Amino acid sequence: MAKAPIPTRKQQPWADPVHGVLRDFDIRQMAYVPDGGHARLIGLCLADPKMRSVLLTTEEEGVAQMAGAWLGGQRGVFLTQSGGVGNCINMLSVIQECRIPLLALVSMRGQWGETFPWQVPMGQGTQAALEAANVIVKHVDEADQVAETVRAAAAMAFNTSRAVAVVVSQRLTETGGRG
Amino acid sequence: MANAKRITLDRRKVVARVLRDRGDALLITGLGAPSFDAMAAGDSLNNFYVWSGMGSAVPFGLGLACAQPGRRVLTVTGDGEMLMGLGSLATVAVQRPANFAVVVIDNQRYGETGGQLTHTEFGVDIPAMAKGAGFREVATVYTNAELEEAVPLILKGEGPVFVTVKVRPEPAKIVLPPRDGPMMRHRFRANLLGEG
């Protein structure tokens, strides 16, 4: 299988420590739609034999995938770009009503120095959309704070059965790619 | 494009037949009538009835099947619910879970909103989509004889398996499954994992 080049550790320095946190929490499924902002973390998870990577066609599948995984005794992490958050709203009702934990990592577009206008509406609405669906939001915009924020979010999600999203600033997700 | 074959099967009998020999298979049901059908066949600690998130039944089952590779996992849902999550067929096909089967109880209607026609009434062929996605086994069932052939495939065939069963449109009596989400997820996990 041909592999897309992934950003270097220098370009996305937070990704390796976040992957370590996911290992610490015994995360066994990683559901994702390919995304430049998460590209290094996705690459690390794809290469991790302890994690099953689940390529989605649309982000709402990931919410249901995580719910099924947890019912079956596995923890998962759901990676999405801010644009995909809007796709998840109705599906988040399932985990909200069932008190099923969800750990989501959201990479931002349309937020910090965005130059592509069509990314701005959903990017500006991402946090409000998550909060409307009762997802607890932890925003992070310093590279050296991403991993500890993910650790706190995972601890909260899996111990209190809540949906928690770590929103990673666009400052930290520059890739040189287009999305 | 018309459906040439006559549709004679009764949804409740179909679901009861599929689940009769299920053993310890885990079951996710899509919202609406398939949940009532499963409940009518007999509640089980191995059942989880999804009451919202239309389109979620297949990815929900996939997550469970990936987490429990040693157990048979079934998603039983309706044509309308399946139509809202067609992309998930591609997601399942890429994961290729050998223990996972999807059964669509296809009455060609949106039963919960008054019986409006779905796309399958106009000839949209969901099994062909599952085949195209790459499901290992795909079947469409119109008769009891075909159902008898499909049941072993659904319960034991190497997956992913996709079976559509064409059923008559008349709604069956509502048999309500539990609706309390935390209770259902607690009982399911307590039974399966020994923890809530």
Short mmCIF file of C-alpha atoms in Angstrom, two decimals:
data_model
loop_
_atom_site.label_atom_id
_atom_site.label_comp_id
_atom_site.label_asym_id
_atom_site.label_seq_id
_atom_site.Cartn_x
_atom_site.Cartn_y
_atom_site.Cartn_z
CA MET A 1 0.00 0.00 0.00
CA ALA A 2 1.46 3.37 -1.01
CA LYS A 3 2.00 5.68 1.91
CA ALA A 4 1.50 9.43 1.86
CA PRO A 5 4.46 11.36 3.28
CA ILE A 6 3.80 12.38 6.86
CA PRO A 7 4.90 15.62 8.53
CA THR A 8 8.17 15.46 10.42
CA ARG A 9 8.51 15.53 14.18
CA LYS A 10 9.77 19.09 13.79
CA GLN A 11 6.64 20.12 11.89
CA GLN A 12 4.17 18.55 14.36
CA PRO A 13 6.21 18.02 17.54
CA TRP A 14 3.15 17.33 19.68
CA ALA A 15 2.13 14.22 17.77
CA ASP A 16 4.71 11.80 19.22
CA PRO A 17 3.93 12.62 22.87
CA VAL A 18 0.19 12.38 22.15
CA HIS A 19 0.74 8.94 20.63
CA GLY A 20 2.54 7.99 23.83
CA VAL A 21 -0.46 9.12 25.89
CA LEU A 22 -2.77 7.03 23.70
CA ARG A 23 -0.53 4.02 24.40
CA ASP A 24 -0.64 4.79 28.14
CA PHE A 25 -4.45 4.67 28.02
CA ASP A 26 -4.47 1.38 26.10
CA ILE A 27 -6.25 2.94 23.14
CA ARG A 28 -6.93 0.06 20.76
CA GLN A 29 -8.96 1.66 17.96
CA MET A 30 -8.20 4.89 16.12
CA ALA A 31 -10.96 6.10 13.80
CA TYR A 32 -10.16 8.83 11.32
CA VAL A 33 -10.82 10.65 8.10
CA PRO A 34 -7.45 11.59 6.55
CA ASP A 35 -6.45 15.08 7.64
CA GLY A 36 -3.32 17.19 7.29
CA GLY A 37 -3.51 18.57 10.81
CA HIS A 38 -3.44 15.12 12.37
CA ALA A 39 -1.22 13.62 9.69
CA ARG A 40 1.77 12.80 11.89
CA LEU A 41 -0.37 11.34 14.68
CA ILE A 42 -2.36 9.31 12.16
CA GLY A 43 0.90 8.01 10.72
CA LEU A 44 2.15 6.98 14.15
CA CYS A 45 -1.12 5.17 14.90
CA LEU A 46 -1.12 3.43 11.51
CA ALA A 47 2.34 2.09 12.30
CA ASP A 48 1.34 0.94 15.80
CA PRO A 49 0.57 -2.80 15.89
CA LYS A 50 -1.44 -2.39 19.09
CA MET A 51 -3.95 -0.05 17.46
CA ARG A 52 -6.49 -0.86 14.79
CA SER A 53 -6.84 2.11 12.47
CA VAL A 54 -10.32 2.51 11.04
CA LEU A 55 -10.55 4.62 7.90
CA LEU A 56 -13.97 6.30 7.81
CA THR A 57 -15.92 7.66 4.87
CA THR A 58 -17.47 10.40 7.03
CA GLU A 59 -16.82 11.52 10.57
CA GLU A 60 -20.12 10.51 12.16
CA GLU A 61 -19.20 6.88 11.59
CA GLY A 62 -16.34 7.44 14.02
CA VAL A 63 -18.65 8.36 16.89
CA ALA A 64 -20.62 5.14 16.44
CA GLN A 65 -17.42 3.13 15.93
CA MET A 66 -16.09 4.40 19.26
CA ALA A 67 -19.36 3.54 20.99
CA GLY A 68 -19.31 -0.01 19.65
CA ALA A 69 -15.66 -0.41 20.60
CA TRP A 70 -16.31 0.67 24.16
CA LEU A 71 -19.33 -1.61 24.50
CA GLY A 72 -16.97 -4.39 23.46
CA GLY A 73 -14.36 -3.46 26.04
CA GLN A 74 -11.89 -1.47 23.94
CA ARG A 75 -11.00 2.18 24.23
CA GLY A 76 -10.70 4.25 21.11
CA VAL A 77 -9.74 7.68 19.91
CA PHE A 78 -11.53 9.61 17.21
CA LEU A 79 -9.53 12.03 15.08
CA THR A 80 -11.32 14.68 13.06
CA GLN A 81 -10.72 18.00 11.41
CA SER A 82 -12.93 20.87 12.57
CA GLY A 83 -14.99 20.58 9.40
CA GLY A 84 -15.95 17.03 10.36
CA VAL A 85 -17.37 18.07 13.72
CA GLY A 86 -20.50 19.36 12.01
CA ASN A 87 -21.07 15.91 10.53
CA CYS A 88 -21.16 14.34 13.99
CA ILE A 89 -23.88 16.31 15.75
CA ASN A 90 -26.73 13.83 15.49
CA MET A 91 -24.49 10.83 16.20
CA LEU A 92 -23.26 12.46 19.39
CA SER A 93 -26.81 12.08 20.72
CA VAL A 94 -26.22 8.33 21.03
CA ILE A 95 -23.25 8.59 23.36
CA GLN A 96 -24.79 11.49 25.23
CA GLU A 97 -27.98 9.57 25.96
CA CYS A 98 -26.09 6.37 26.87
CA ARG A 99 -23.26 8.03 28.85
CA ILE A 100 -20.69 6.30 26.64
CA PRO A 101 -17.21 7.84 26.84
CA LEU A 102 -15.66 9.50 23.81
CA LEU A 103 -12.15 10.85 23.36
CA ALA A 104 -11.97 13.09 20.30
CA LEU A 105 -9.04 15.07 18.92
CA VAL A 106 -10.03 17.93 16.66
CA SER A 107 -7.52 19.67 14.40
CA MET A 108 -8.57 23.21 13.59
CA ARG A 109 -9.06 24.92 10.27
CA GLY A 110 -10.66 28.31 9.71
CA GLN A 111 -9.31 29.59 12.99
CA TRP A 112 -5.68 30.86 13.02
CA GLY A 113 -4.33 32.62 9.95
CA GLU A 114 -6.71 30.73 7.67
CA THR A 115 -6.40 31.84 4.05
CA PHE A 116 -9.09 29.65 2.52
CA PRO A 117 -12.47 31.30 3.02
CA TRP A 118 -14.66 28.20 2.81
CA GLN A 119 -12.99 26.73 5.91
CA VAL A 120 -13.95 29.67 8.08
CA PRO A 121 -17.67 29.07 8.73
CA MET A 122 -17.31 25.57 10.20
CA GLY A 123 -14.02 26.42 11.88
CA GLN A 124 -15.62 29.35 13.67
CA GLY A 125 -18.58 27.17 14.61
CA THR A 126 -16.66 24.13 15.80
CA GLN A 127 -16.54 24.83 19.52
CA ALA A 128 -20.19 25.94 19.64
CA ALA A 129 -21.23 22.81 17.74
CA LEU A 130 -19.34 20.54 20.14
CA GLU A 131 -20.77 22.29 23.17
CA ALA A 132 -24.28 22.17 21.70
CA ALA A 133 -23.86 18.39 21.61
CA ASN A 134 -22.70 18.40 25.26
CA VAL A 135 -19.11 17.56 24.43
CA ILE A 136 -16.60 18.93 26.94
CA VAL A 137 -14.07 21.04 25.03
CA LYS A 138 -10.40 21.51 25.94
CA HIS A 139 -8.69 23.96 23.63
CA VAL A 140 -4.91 23.88 23.29
CA ASP A 141 -2.66 26.22 21.34
CA GLU A 142 0.82 25.48 22.71
CA ALA A 143 2.67 22.48 21.29
CA ASP A 144 4.10 21.43 24.64
CA GLN A 145 0.62 21.31 26.20
CA VAL A 146 -1.12 19.04 23.72
CA ALA A 147 -0.08 15.73 25.27
CA GLU A 148 -0.95 16.71 28.83
CA THR A 149 -4.30 18.03 27.62
CA VAL A 150 -5.01 14.75 25.84
CA ARG A 151 -4.00 12.90 29.02
CA ALA A 152 -6.44 14.97 31.07
CA ALA A 153 -9.18 14.55 28.49
CA ALA A 154 -8.69 10.77 28.30
CA ALA A 155 -8.71 10.45 32.09
CA MET A 156 -11.94 12.40 32.27
CA ALA A 157 -13.64 10.69 29.32
CA PHE A 158 -12.96 7.12 30.40
CA ASN A 159 -13.36 7.58 34.14
CA THR A 160 -16.48 9.74 34.13
CA SER A 161 -18.10 8.40 30.92
CA ARG A 162 -18.20 11.74 29.15
CA ALA A 163 -17.46 12.97 25.67
CA VAL A 164 -14.33 15.11 25.74
CA ALA A 165 -12.75 16.82 22.73
CA VAL A 166 -9.24 18.24 22.60
CA VAL A 167 -9.27 21.02 20.05
CA VAL A 168 -5.79 21.57 18.60
CA SER A 169 -5.17 25.08 17.32
CA GLN A 170 -4.39 25.66 13.68
CA ARG A 171 -1.15 27.23 14.92
CA LEU A 172 0.05 23.70 15.60
CA THR A 173 -1.23 21.93 12.54
CA GLU A 174 0.67 23.54 9.70
CA THR A 175 1.67 20.79 7.35
CA GLY A 176 2.59 22.27 4.03
CA GLY A 177 -0.33 20.24 2.67
CA ARG A 178 -3.61 21.70 1.57
CA GLY A 179 -5.90 20.20 4.13
CA MET B 1 -36.89 -0.11 -12.34
CA ALA B 2 -39.50 -2.28 -10.65
CA ASN B 3 -39.00 -5.13 -8.24
CA ALA B 4 -40.07 -8.10 -10.26
CA LYS B 5 -40.20 -10.61 -7.42
CA ARG B 6 -43.15 -10.89 -5.07
CA ILE B 7 -42.50 -9.95 -1.46
CA THR B 8 -44.19 -12.34 0.96
CA LEU B 9 -42.02 -12.63 4.06
CA ASP B 10 -43.17 -11.35 7.45
CA ARG B 11 -40.52 -9.23 9.17
CA ARG B 12 -41.21 -10.54 12.64
CA LYS B 13 -40.91 -14.17 11.59
CA VAL B 14 -37.73 -13.39 9.67
CA VAL B 15 -35.98 -11.76 12.61
CA ALA B 16 -37.17 -14.48 14.99
CA ARG B 17 -35.79 -17.11 12.61
CA VAL B 18 -32.41 -15.40 12.29
CA LEU B 19 -32.07 -14.98 16.04
CA ARG B 20 -33.38 -18.45 16.96
CA ASP B 21 -29.97 -20.07 16.46
CA ARG B 22 -27.84 -17.06 17.43
CA GLY B 23 -26.17 -18.67 20.44
CA ASP B 24 -24.07 -16.03 22.18
CA ALA B 25 -23.95 -13.66 19.21
CA LEU B 26 -23.93 -9.97 20.09
CA LEU B 27 -26.66 -7.91 18.45
CA ILE B 28 -26.88 -4.23 17.57
CA THR B 29 -30.26 -3.14 16.22
CA GLY B 30 -30.94 -0.03 14.17
CA LEU B 31 -33.58 2.40 15.31
CA GLY B 32 -37.22 1.66 14.62
CA ALA B 33 -38.94 -1.56 13.65
CA PRO B 34 -35.85 -3.84 13.64
CA SER B 35 -35.46 -3.09 17.36
CA PHE B 36 -39.10 -4.03 17.93
CA ASP B 37 -38.58 -7.22 15.92
CA ALA B 38 -35.56 -8.19 18.00
CA MET B 39 -37.41 -7.43 21.22
CA ALA B 40 -40.39 -9.49 20.05
CA ALA B 41 -38.01 -12.39 19.41
CA GLY B 42 -36.89 -12.16 23.05
CA ASP B 43 -34.85 -9.61 24.97
CA SER B 44 -31.24 -10.59 25.68
CA LEU B 45 -28.31 -9.21 27.62
CA ASN B 46 -26.41 -9.58 24.35
CA ASN B 47 -28.74 -7.07 22.64
CA PHE B 48 -28.09 -3.36 22.34
CA TYR B 49 -30.90 -1.31 20.80
CA VAL B 50 -29.73 1.96 19.24
CA TRP B 51 -32.54 4.51 19.50
CA SER B 52 -30.99 7.50 17.75
CA GLY B 53 -28.18 8.42 15.39
CA MET B 54 -29.78 7.14 12.21
CA GLY B 55 -27.06 5.51 10.13
CA SER B 56 -25.10 4.38 13.18
CA ALA B 57 -26.08 0.71 13.39
CA VAL B 58 -23.39 -0.59 11.04
CA PRO B 59 -20.43 1.42 12.40
CA PHE B 60 -21.65 0.63 15.93
CA GLY B 61 -21.56 -3.06 15.08
CA LEU B 62 -18.20 -2.70 13.38
CA GLY B 63 -16.63 -1.13 16.48
CA LEU B 64 -18.00 -3.97 18.57
CA ALA B 65 -16.89 -6.64 16.08
CA CYS B 66 -13.35 -5.22 16.05
CA ALA B 67 -13.27 -5.20 19.86
CA GLN B 68 -14.66 -8.75 20.17
CA PRO B 69 -13.09 -10.78 17.38
CA GLY B 70 -13.95 -14.03 19.16
CA ARG B 71 -17.68 -13.38 19.16
CA ARG B 72 -20.21 -13.24 16.36
CA VAL B 73 -21.54 -9.70 15.98
CA LEU B 74 -24.76 -8.92 14.11
CA THR B 75 -26.24 -5.62 13.07
CA VAL B 76 -29.92 -5.91 12.23
CA THR B 77 -31.35 -2.73 10.80
CA GLY B 78 -33.83 -1.35 8.31
CA ASP B 79 -33.45 -0.10 4.76
CA GLY B 80 -34.01 3.54 5.70
CA GLU B 81 -31.45 3.41 8.51
CA MET B 82 -28.95 1.66 6.22
CA LEU B 83 -29.48 4.19 3.45
CA MET B 84 -28.41 6.96 5.82
CA GLY B 85 -25.05 5.26 6.44
CA LEU B 86 -24.12 3.70 3.11
CA GLY B 87 -20.54 4.90 3.41
CA SER B 88 -20.09 2.63 6.39
CA LEU B 89 -20.29 -0.35 4.02
CA ALA B 90 -16.99 0.80 2.54
CA THR B 91 -15.54 1.22 6.02
CA VAL B 92 -16.56 -2.33 6.99
CA ALA B 93 -15.17 -3.78 3.76
CA VAL B 94 -11.75 -2.23 4.40
CA GLN B 95 -11.64 -3.65 7.95
CA ARG B 96 -12.85 -7.08 6.77
CA PRO B 97 -14.08 -8.35 10.15
CA ALA B 98 -14.63 -12.11 9.75
CA ASN B 99 -17.08 -12.15 12.69
CA PHE B 100 -19.47 -9.44 11.48
CA ALA B 101 -22.77 -9.74 9.62
CA VAL B 102 -25.22 -7.03 8.59
CA VAL B 103 -28.86 -7.93 8.05
CA VAL B 104 -31.16 -5.33 6.47
CA ILE B 105 -34.86 -5.94 6.99
CA ASP B 106 -36.05 -4.19 3.86
CA ASN B 107 -39.73 -3.23 3.76
CA GLN B 108 -39.05 -0.43 1.27
CA ARG B 109 -40.67 2.00 3.70
CA TYR B 110 -39.81 4.51 6.42
CA GLY B 111 -41.97 2.72 8.95
CA GLU B 112 -41.67 5.11 11.89
CA THR B 113 -42.71 8.22 9.99
CA GLY B 114 -45.82 6.87 8.33
CA GLY B 115 -44.69 4.36 5.73
CA GLN B 116 -43.22 6.69 3.11
CA LEU B 117 -41.34 4.92 0.33
CA THR B 118 -37.58 4.50 0.59
CA HIS B 119 -35.15 4.36 -2.30
CA THR B 120 -35.26 0.57 -2.35
CA GLU B 121 -38.91 0.73 -3.48
CA PHE B 122 -37.60 2.37 -6.64
CA GLY B 123 -35.04 -0.37 -7.23
CA VAL B 124 -31.99 0.90 -5.37
CA ASP B 125 -30.00 -2.26 -4.68
CA ILE B 126 -28.19 -2.02 -1.34
CA PRO B 127 -26.73 -5.56 -1.55
CA ALA B 128 -25.13 -4.57 -4.87
CA MET B 129 -23.52 -1.66 -3.03
CA ALA B 130 -22.26 -4.02 -0.32
CA LYS B 131 -20.89 -6.29 -3.03
CA GLY B 132 -19.22 -3.35 -4.71
CA ALA B 133 -17.76 -2.21 -1.41
CA GLY B 134 -16.15 -5.60 -0.96
CA PHE B 135 -18.23 -7.58 1.53
CA ARG B 136 -17.15 -11.20 1.39
CA GLU B 137 -20.66 -12.65 1.26
CA VAL B 138 -23.77 -10.88 -0.03
CA ALA B 139 -27.29 -12.22 -0.46
CA THR B 140 -30.82 -10.99 -1.10
CA VAL B 141 -33.62 -13.06 0.40
CA TYR B 142 -37.22 -13.19 -0.88
CA THR B 143 -38.40 -16.64 0.22
CA ASN B 144 -38.30 -18.90 3.25
CA ALA B 145 -36.04 -21.29 1.36
CA GLU B 146 -33.58 -18.48 0.68
CA LEU B 147 -33.82 -17.42 4.31
CA GLU B 148 -32.91 -20.93 5.46
CA GLU B 149 -29.83 -20.76 3.23
CA ALA B 150 -28.92 -17.31 4.52
CA VAL B 151 -29.19 -18.01 8.26
CA PRO B 152 -25.98 -20.11 8.50
CA LEU B 153 -24.20 -17.45 6.46
CA ILE B 154 -25.40 -14.72 8.84
CA LEU B 155 -24.53 -16.65 12.00
CA LYS B 156 -21.40 -18.54 10.95
CA GLY B 157 -20.22 -17.50 7.51
CA GLU B 158 -16.83 -15.84 7.17
CA GLY B 159 -17.53 -12.13 7.18
CA PRO B 160 -18.12 -9.48 6.47
CA VAL B 161 -21.55 -10.79 5.46
CA PHE B 162 -24.38 -8.66 4.11
CA VAL B 163 -27.93 -9.98 3.73
CA THR B 164 -30.99 -8.02 2.71
CA VAL B 165 -34.30 -9.69 3.49
CA LYS B 166 -37.24 -8.29 1.57
CA VAL B 167 -40.31 -8.18 3.83
CA ARG B 168 -43.92 -7.09 3.45
CA PRO B 169 -44.58 -3.42 4.26
CA GLU B 170 -47.31 -3.84 6.89
CA PRO B 171 -46.06 -2.63 10.27
CA ALA B 172 -45.93 -5.21 13.03
CA LYS B 173 -47.18 -4.55 16.56
CA ILE B 174 -44.77 -2.37 18.51
CA VAL B 175 -42.88 -4.34 21.15
CA LEU B 176 -40.82 -1.75 22.99
CA PRO B 177 -37.25 -2.61 24.01
CA PRO B 178 -35.67 -0.81 26.95
CA ARG B 179 -35.03 2.85 26.25
CA ASP B 180 -32.76 3.77 29.15
CA GLY B 181 -29.32 4.22 27.59
CA PRO B 182 -27.10 3.93 30.69
CA MET B 183 -29.02 0.87 31.85
CA MET B 184 -28.60 -0.83 28.47
CA ARG B 185 -24.91 -0.12 28.15
CA HIS B 186 -24.32 -1.17 31.74
CA ARG B 187 -26.13 -4.47 31.38
CA PHE B 188 -24.45 -5.18 28.04
CA ARG B 189 -20.94 -4.57 29.38
CA ALA B 190 -21.62 -6.27 32.70
CA ASN B 191 -22.72 -9.39 30.84
CA LEU B 192 -19.93 -9.31 28.26
CA LEU B 193 -17.01 -7.98 30.28
CA GLY B 194 -18.00 -8.32 33.90
CA GLU B 195 -17.86 -4.55 34.33
CA GLY B 196 -20.27 -1.68 33.79
#
